[in-house]
């Protein structure tokens, strides 16, 4: 070992062995610590001593993944489109833009339908959150958030409040008042606090609880009234971009997807990750449960949408074409689950026959990326929001 | 949070998760997809985006006719 001479900037008690020695100022997990050179050496050897280097962990991880694939493969006895061969093909598809909602000053990032099948809340990059009446295209309420890039918004089941958030790292709930002149911002309630941007939020079956996902890699369940964290969900190794709750009849689970290319299914009560799927080749931008609750679909930057069956524990369909090269930002199912609508970054919306795996239609109209797609609660129409500052209702 | 975890911690977390998942029970794809397809078939009859909705019943379809706007000028 060659002689090292280094300038000792500090001389004092070591944080570890408490002896008075020249200290090396180093950073561990962003925290400055002062260890003497002997303790630094010992610390570096600790990992090795247990035989648990990053390399051995990776090797074990790979072998388990292979075993998991093998177990899943044993039950992969048929393809979805084979099972669906006997079904009648869908007829000619005619869908047009029926309403265009103009009013946002910048990119529309997210939208949600109210359970009354008529009202819509949408949020945009300029910090505005607007509640619209989709039948008449009138704006009913408008709130200006203190931050830009409001990436998430959701309507409460009762229709009396909306939740939204984005770069402020919070999810705030605004009760909607019937008095048009009332300043909604005054009644704002901050519910969720993350350490990075809020990517998605959703009320559970009542107005009392909200589920959020964030760029900090976690999802969390909050009590609206007290703002208390009820449960947190750790398991993603990168930003979580989207979440969706299971349809109420099927129980307390939700699915989340993120930049680590994984889609995870969580038990809301225990906080446990019960299943996880990693077949996408790039970030998962959107996840959506199938109406029956036994499957979910994902849309990803790898330009494909995939369907995962929860009971068979595997991917059962890929919706892709060589001609589709732009990522899918948002997906949603029609009421019966026969159709999948996917909004893409090439300004189009692709409509897929879920069972047969074929594309049924391409919808043109938006003049910039489609950022969000949602089917109305009664399935009569769907709404798309885009970076061209507008929302369109298609039926 | 995921961003603050070291690579080693993230790998450990993934490893524990994989160990749990290998033990999950699974059903054959033929059985589960058949059930999905039967569920969809049952519901598809009622799906407005598939079967279509008559023009007069769907609130989003265009209503025909003209809108007449009048301006009354009151002069005293």
PDB file of C-alpha atoms in Angstrom, chain A residues 177-363:
ATOM      1  CA  UNK A 177     -69.627  24.965  -2.834  1.00  0.00           C
ATOM      2  CA  UNK A 178     -72.849  25.764  -4.626  1.00  0.00           C
ATOM      3  CA  UNK A 179     -72.139  29.457  -4.246  1.00  0.00           C
ATOM      4  CA  UNK A 180     -70.290  30.449  -7.389  1.00  0.00           C
ATOM      5  CA  UNK A 181     -68.781  33.502  -5.799  1.00  0.00           C
ATOM      6  CA  UNK A 182     -67.172  31.703  -2.938  1.00  0.00           C
ATOM      7  CA  UNK A 183     -63.407  31.502  -3.002  1.00  0.00           C
ATOM      8  CA  UNK A 184     -62.676  27.775  -3.044  1.00  0.00           C
ATOM      9  CA  UNK A 185     -59.041  28.261  -2.158  1.00  0.00           C
ATOM     10  CA  UNK A 186     -60.051  29.512   1.282  1.00  0.00           C
ATOM     11  CA  UNK A 187     -61.498  26.134   2.280  1.00  0.00           C
ATOM     12  CA  UNK A 188     -58.550  24.111   1.038  1.00  0.00           C
ATOM     13  CA  UNK A 189     -57.414  21.231   3.197  1.00  0.00           C
ATOM     14  CA  UNK A 190     -53.930  19.756   2.845  1.00  0.00           C
ATOM     15  CA  UNK A 191     -54.171  16.024   3.278  1.00  0.00           C
ATOM     16  CA  UNK A 192     -51.127  14.210   1.951  1.00  0.00           C
ATOM     17  CA  UNK A 193     -47.456  15.117   2.275  1.00  0.00           C
ATOM     18  CA  UNK A 194     -44.823  13.395   0.200  1.00  0.00           C
ATOM     19  CA  UNK A 195     -41.143  14.138  -0.257  1.00  0.00           C
ATOM     20  CA  UNK A 196     -41.484  14.429  -4.017  1.00  0.00           C
ATOM     21  CA  UNK A 197     -44.130  15.283  -6.609  1.00  0.00           C
ATOM     22  CA  UNK A 198     -47.624  13.832  -6.404  1.00  0.00           C
ATOM     23  CA  UNK A 199     -48.254  11.748  -9.523  1.00  0.00           C
ATOM     24  CA  UNK A 200     -51.720  10.361  -8.881  1.00  0.00           C
ATOM     25  CA  UNK A 201     -54.503  10.444  -6.317  1.00  0.00           C
ATOM     26  CA  UNK A 202     -57.807   8.703  -5.852  1.00  0.00           C
ATOM     27  CA  UNK A 203     -60.557   8.683  -3.237  1.00  0.00           C
ATOM     28  CA  UNK A 204     -61.402   5.251  -1.880  1.00  0.00           C
ATOM     29  CA  UNK A 205     -65.074   4.349  -1.694  1.00  0.00           C
ATOM     30  CA  UNK A 206     -65.878   7.317   0.498  1.00  0.00           C
ATOM     31  CA  UNK A 207     -64.872  10.964   0.801  1.00  0.00           C
ATOM     32  CA  UNK A 208     -62.946  10.078   3.948  1.00  0.00           C
ATOM     33  CA  UNK A 209     -59.823   8.447   2.580  1.00  0.00           C
ATOM     34  CA  UNK A 210     -57.425   9.234  -0.236  1.00  0.00           C
ATOM     35  CA  UNK A 211     -54.798   7.055  -1.836  1.00  0.00           C
ATOM     36  CA  UNK A 212     -51.794   8.849  -3.341  1.00  0.00           C
ATOM     37  CA  UNK A 213     -48.718   7.912  -5.346  1.00  0.00           C
ATOM     38  CA  UNK A 214     -45.584   9.982  -5.593  1.00  0.00           C
ATOM     39  CA  UNK A 215     -42.264  10.567  -7.293  1.00  0.00           C
ATOM     40  CA  UNK A 216     -40.642   9.570  -3.996  1.00  0.00           C
ATOM     41  CA  UNK A 217     -41.381   5.920  -4.856  1.00  0.00           C
ATOM     42  CA  UNK A 218     -44.143   5.313  -2.335  1.00  0.00           C
ATOM     43  CA  UNK A 219     -47.925   5.176  -2.241  1.00  0.00           C
ATOM     44  CA  UNK A 220     -49.871   6.191   0.823  1.00  0.00           C
ATOM     45  CA  UNK A 221     -53.367   6.052   2.281  1.00  0.00           C
ATOM     46  CA  UNK A 222     -54.531   9.170   4.151  1.00  0.00           C
ATOM     47  CA  UNK A 223     -57.490  10.127   6.321  1.00  0.00           C
ATOM     48  CA  UNK A 224     -58.970  13.293   4.815  1.00  0.00           C
ATOM     49  CA  UNK A 225     -60.399  14.779   7.984  1.00  0.00           C
ATOM     50  CA  UNK A 226     -57.267  14.585  10.132  1.00  0.00           C
ATOM     51  CA  UNK A 227     -54.614  14.437   7.395  1.00  0.00           C
ATOM     52  CA  UNK A 228     -53.161  11.419   9.149  1.00  0.00           C
ATOM     53  CA  UNK A 229     -51.138   8.797   7.287  1.00  0.00           C
ATOM     54  CA  UNK A 230     -53.022   5.522   7.647  1.00  0.00           C
ATOM     55  CA  UNK A 231     -50.774   3.214   5.660  1.00  0.00           C
ATOM     56  CA  UNK A 232     -47.747   3.550   3.453  1.00  0.00           C
ATOM     57  CA  UNK A 233     -46.673   1.251   0.658  1.00  0.00           C
ATOM     58  CA  UNK A 234     -42.978   0.703  -0.050  1.00  0.00           C
ATOM     59  CA  UNK A 235     -41.721  -1.532  -2.789  1.00  0.00           C
ATOM     60  CA  UNK A 236     -41.076   0.515  -5.894  1.00  0.00           C
ATOM     61  CA  UNK A 237     -37.464   1.393  -6.576  1.00  0.00           C
ATOM     62  CA  UNK A 238     -38.259   4.534  -8.573  1.00  0.00           C
ATOM     63  CA  UNK A 239     -41.036   7.113  -9.082  1.00  0.00           C
ATOM     64  CA  UNK A 240     -44.577   5.728  -8.924  1.00  0.00           C
ATOM     65  CA  UNK A 241     -46.554   7.268 -11.778  1.00  0.00           C
ATOM     66  CA  UNK A 242     -50.026   5.856 -11.461  1.00  0.00           C
ATOM     67  CA  UNK A 243     -52.387   3.901  -9.268  1.00  0.00           C
ATOM     68  CA  UNK A 244     -55.866   2.414  -9.522  1.00  0.00           C
ATOM     69  CA  UNK A 245     -58.180   0.957  -6.903  1.00  0.00           C
ATOM     70  CA  UNK A 246     -59.845  -2.406  -7.416  1.00  0.00           C
ATOM     71  CA  UNK A 247     -63.571  -2.192  -8.237  1.00  0.00           C
ATOM     72  CA  UNK A 248     -65.370  -2.152  -4.910  1.00  0.00           C
ATOM     73  CA  UNK A 249     -66.859  -5.640  -5.091  1.00  0.00           C
ATOM     74  CA  UNK A 250     -63.500  -7.335  -5.263  1.00  0.00           C
ATOM     75  CA  UNK A 251     -61.904  -6.127  -2.095  1.00  0.00           C
ATOM     76  CA  UNK A 252     -59.218  -3.928  -0.700  1.00  0.00           C
ATOM     77  CA  UNK A 253     -56.417  -3.920  -3.189  1.00  0.00           C
ATOM     78  CA  UNK A 254     -54.917  -1.445  -5.587  1.00  0.00           C
ATOM     79  CA  UNK A 255     -52.345  -1.583  -8.350  1.00  0.00           C
ATOM     80  CA  UNK A 256     -49.511   0.902  -8.950  1.00  0.00           C
ATOM     81  CA  UNK A 257     -47.030   1.324 -11.792  1.00  0.00           C
ATOM     82  CA  UNK A 258     -43.836   3.314 -12.031  1.00  0.00           C
ATOM     83  CA  UNK A 259     -40.511   4.203 -13.559  1.00  0.00           C
ATOM     84  CA  UNK A 260     -38.946   0.959 -12.330  1.00  0.00           C
ATOM     85  CA  UNK A 261     -41.051  -0.801 -15.046  1.00  0.00           C
ATOM     86  CA  UNK A 262     -42.921  -2.676 -12.349  1.00  0.00           C
ATOM     87  CA  UNK A 263     -46.621  -2.960 -11.693  1.00  0.00           C
ATOM     88  CA  UNK A 264     -47.327  -3.889  -8.068  1.00  0.00           C
ATOM     89  CA  UNK A 265     -50.550  -5.089  -6.495  1.00  0.00           C
ATOM     90  CA  UNK A 266     -50.988  -4.053  -2.862  1.00  0.00           C
ATOM     91  CA  UNK A 267     -53.192  -5.095   0.046  1.00  0.00           C
ATOM     92  CA  UNK A 268     -54.520  -1.808   1.467  1.00  0.00           C
ATOM     93  CA  UNK A 269     -54.929  -3.047   4.997  1.00  0.00           C
ATOM     94  CA  UNK A 270     -51.571  -4.705   5.572  1.00  0.00           C
ATOM     95  CA  UNK A 271     -49.475  -2.486   3.310  1.00  0.00           C
ATOM     96  CA  UNK A 272     -47.990  -5.593   1.714  1.00  0.00           C
ATOM     97  CA  UNK A 273     -47.053  -5.944  -1.912  1.00  0.00           C
ATOM     98  CA  UNK A 274     -48.874  -9.144  -2.873  1.00  0.00           C
ATOM     99  CA  UNK A 275     -47.931  -9.491  -6.536  1.00  0.00           C
ATOM    100  CA  UNK A 276     -45.553  -7.769  -8.865  1.00  0.00           C
ATOM    101  CA  UNK A 277     -45.087  -7.823 -12.626  1.00  0.00           C
ATOM    102  CA  UNK A 278     -42.070  -6.677 -14.566  1.00  0.00           C
ATOM    103  CA  UNK A 279     -42.488  -7.318 -18.286  1.00  0.00           C
ATOM    104  CA  UNK A 280     -42.552  -3.788 -19.666  1.00  0.00           C
ATOM    105  CA  UNK A 281     -39.401  -2.424 -21.243  1.00  0.00           C
ATOM    106  CA  UNK A 282     -39.829   1.118 -20.024  1.00  0.00           C
ATOM    107  CA  UNK A 283     -41.669   3.314 -17.508  1.00  0.00           C
ATOM    108  CA  UNK A 284     -45.263   2.351 -16.801  1.00  0.00           C
ATOM    109  CA  UNK A 285     -47.281   5.553 -17.164  1.00  0.00           C
ATOM    110  CA  UNK A 286     -50.721   4.289 -16.308  1.00  0.00           C
ATOM    111  CA  UNK A 287     -52.384   1.296 -14.643  1.00  0.00           C
ATOM    112  CA  UNK A 288     -56.081   0.451 -14.717  1.00  0.00           C
ATOM    113  CA  UNK A 289     -58.075  -2.371 -13.166  1.00  0.00           C
ATOM    114  CA  UNK A 290     -60.289  -4.481 -15.374  1.00  0.00           C
ATOM    115  CA  UNK A 291     -64.006  -3.964 -14.597  1.00  0.00           C
ATOM    116  CA  UNK A 292     -64.333  -7.502 -13.188  1.00  0.00           C
ATOM    117  CA  UNK A 293     -61.381  -6.955 -10.853  1.00  0.00           C
ATOM    118  CA  UNK A 294     -59.377 -10.045 -11.883  1.00  0.00           C
ATOM    119  CA  UNK A 295     -56.973  -8.311 -14.204  1.00  0.00           C
ATOM    120  CA  UNK A 296     -55.413  -4.942 -14.924  1.00  0.00           C
ATOM    121  CA  UNK A 297     -53.932  -3.128 -17.908  1.00  0.00           C
ATOM    122  CA  UNK A 298     -50.879  -0.920 -18.153  1.00  0.00           C
ATOM    123  CA  UNK A 299     -49.710   1.709 -20.637  1.00  0.00           C
ATOM    124  CA  UNK A 300     -46.014   2.349 -20.994  1.00  0.00           C
ATOM    125  CA  UNK A 301     -43.308   4.417 -22.659  1.00  0.00           C
ATOM    126  CA  UNK A 302     -42.313   1.276 -24.575  1.00  0.00           C
ATOM    127  CA  UNK A 303     -45.383   1.980 -26.791  1.00  0.00           C
ATOM    128  CA  UNK A 304     -47.273  -1.112 -25.643  1.00  0.00           C
ATOM    129  CA  UNK A 305     -50.239  -1.728 -23.387  1.00  0.00           C
ATOM    130  CA  UNK A 306     -50.375  -5.030 -21.555  1.00  0.00           C
ATOM    131  CA  UNK A 307     -53.025  -7.012 -19.742  1.00  0.00           C
ATOM    132  CA  UNK A 308     -52.058  -8.900 -16.580  1.00  0.00           C
ATOM    133  CA  UNK A 309     -54.255 -11.621 -15.110  1.00  0.00           C
ATOM    134  CA  UNK A 310     -54.123 -11.580 -11.294  1.00  0.00           C
ATOM    135  CA  UNK A 311     -55.213 -15.152 -10.667  1.00  0.00           C
ATOM    136  CA  UNK A 312     -52.920 -16.646 -13.291  1.00  0.00           C
ATOM    137  CA  UNK A 313     -50.237 -14.269 -12.014  1.00  0.00           C
ATOM    138  CA  UNK A 314     -48.888 -13.335 -15.455  1.00  0.00           C
ATOM    139  CA  UNK A 315     -49.139 -11.089 -18.459  1.00  0.00           C
ATOM    140  CA  UNK A 316     -51.778 -12.503 -20.815  1.00  0.00           C
ATOM    141  CA  UNK A 317     -51.896  -9.998 -23.658  1.00  0.00           C
ATOM    142  CA  UNK A 318     -49.792  -7.300 -25.315  1.00  0.00           C
ATOM    143  CA  UNK A 319     -51.449  -4.564 -27.358  1.00  0.00           C
ATOM    144  CA  UNK A 320     -48.824  -3.269 -29.747  1.00  0.00           C
ATOM    145  CA  UNK A 321     -48.082  -2.677 -33.392  1.00  0.00           C
ATOM    146  CA  UNK A 322     -44.866  -1.938 -35.231  1.00  0.00           C
ATOM    147  CA  UNK A 323     -46.447   1.298 -36.384  1.00  0.00           C
ATOM    148  CA  UNK A 324     -47.042   2.484 -32.835  1.00  0.00           C
ATOM    149  CA  UNK A 325     -43.759   3.874 -31.591  1.00  0.00           C
ATOM    150  CA  UNK A 326     -44.848   6.536 -29.143  1.00  0.00           C
ATOM    151  CA  UNK A 327     -45.497   5.763 -25.510  1.00  0.00           C
ATOM    152  CA  UNK A 328     -48.965   5.268 -24.094  1.00  0.00           C
ATOM    153  CA  UNK A 329     -49.633   7.824 -21.392  1.00  0.00           C
ATOM    154  CA  UNK A 330     -53.052   6.700 -20.238  1.00  0.00           C
ATOM    155  CA  UNK A 331     -55.425   3.734 -20.581  1.00  0.00           C
ATOM    156  CA  UNK A 332     -59.012   2.954 -19.637  1.00  0.00           C
ATOM    157  CA  UNK A 333     -61.573   0.219 -20.286  1.00  0.00           C
ATOM    158  CA  UNK A 334     -65.114   0.501 -21.579  1.00  0.00           C
ATOM    159  CA  UNK A 335     -67.870  -0.581 -19.187  1.00  0.00           C
ATOM    160  CA  UNK A 336     -67.819  -4.266 -20.163  1.00  0.00           C
ATOM    161  CA  UNK A 337     -64.080  -4.461 -20.541  1.00  0.00           C
ATOM    162  CA  UNK A 338     -64.283  -5.373 -24.198  1.00  0.00           C
ATOM    163  CA  UNK A 339     -62.560  -2.182 -25.349  1.00  0.00           C
ATOM    164  CA  UNK A 340     -59.305  -0.605 -24.207  1.00  0.00           C
ATOM    165  CA  UNK A 341     -58.693   3.071 -24.935  1.00  0.00           C
ATOM    166  CA  UNK A 342     -55.062   4.158 -24.933  1.00  0.00           C
ATOM    167  CA  UNK A 343     -53.892   7.746 -25.266  1.00  0.00           C
ATOM    168  CA  UNK A 344     -50.476   8.098 -26.862  1.00  0.00           C
ATOM    169  CA  UNK A 345     -47.737  10.681 -27.168  1.00  0.00           C
ATOM    170  CA  UNK A 346     -48.245  10.814 -30.964  1.00  0.00           C
ATOM    171  CA  UNK A 347     -51.505  12.740 -30.369  1.00  0.00           C
ATOM    172  CA  UNK A 348     -53.758   9.742 -31.123  1.00  0.00           C
ATOM    173  CA  UNK A 349     -56.003   7.436 -29.122  1.00  0.00           C
ATOM    174  CA  UNK A 350     -55.891   3.758 -30.029  1.00  0.00           C
ATOM    175  CA  UNK A 351     -58.935   1.604 -29.376  1.00  0.00           C
ATOM    176  CA  UNK A 352     -58.230  -2.113 -28.868  1.00  0.00           C
ATOM    177  CA  UNK A 353     -60.420  -5.193 -28.726  1.00  0.00           C
ATOM    178  CA  UNK A 354     -59.162  -6.510 -25.386  1.00  0.00           C
ATOM    179  CA  UNK A 355     -60.031 -10.152 -25.990  1.00  0.00           C
ATOM    180  CA  UNK A 356     -58.880 -10.540 -29.567  1.00  0.00           C
ATOM    181  CA  UNK A 357     -55.853  -8.301 -29.223  1.00  0.00           C
ATOM    182  CA  UNK A 358     -56.601  -6.337 -32.382  1.00  0.00           C
ATOM    183  CA  UNK A 359     -56.855  -2.600 -32.870  1.00  0.00           C
ATOM    184  CA  UNK A 360     -60.380  -1.506 -33.648  1.00  0.00           C
ATOM    185  CA  UNK A 361     -59.894   2.200 -34.318  1.00  0.00           C
ATOM    186  CA  UNK A 362     -57.502   5.146 -34.135  1.00  0.00           C
ATOM    187  CA  UNK A 363     -58.985   8.432 -33.018  1.00  0.00           C
TER     188      UNK A 363
END
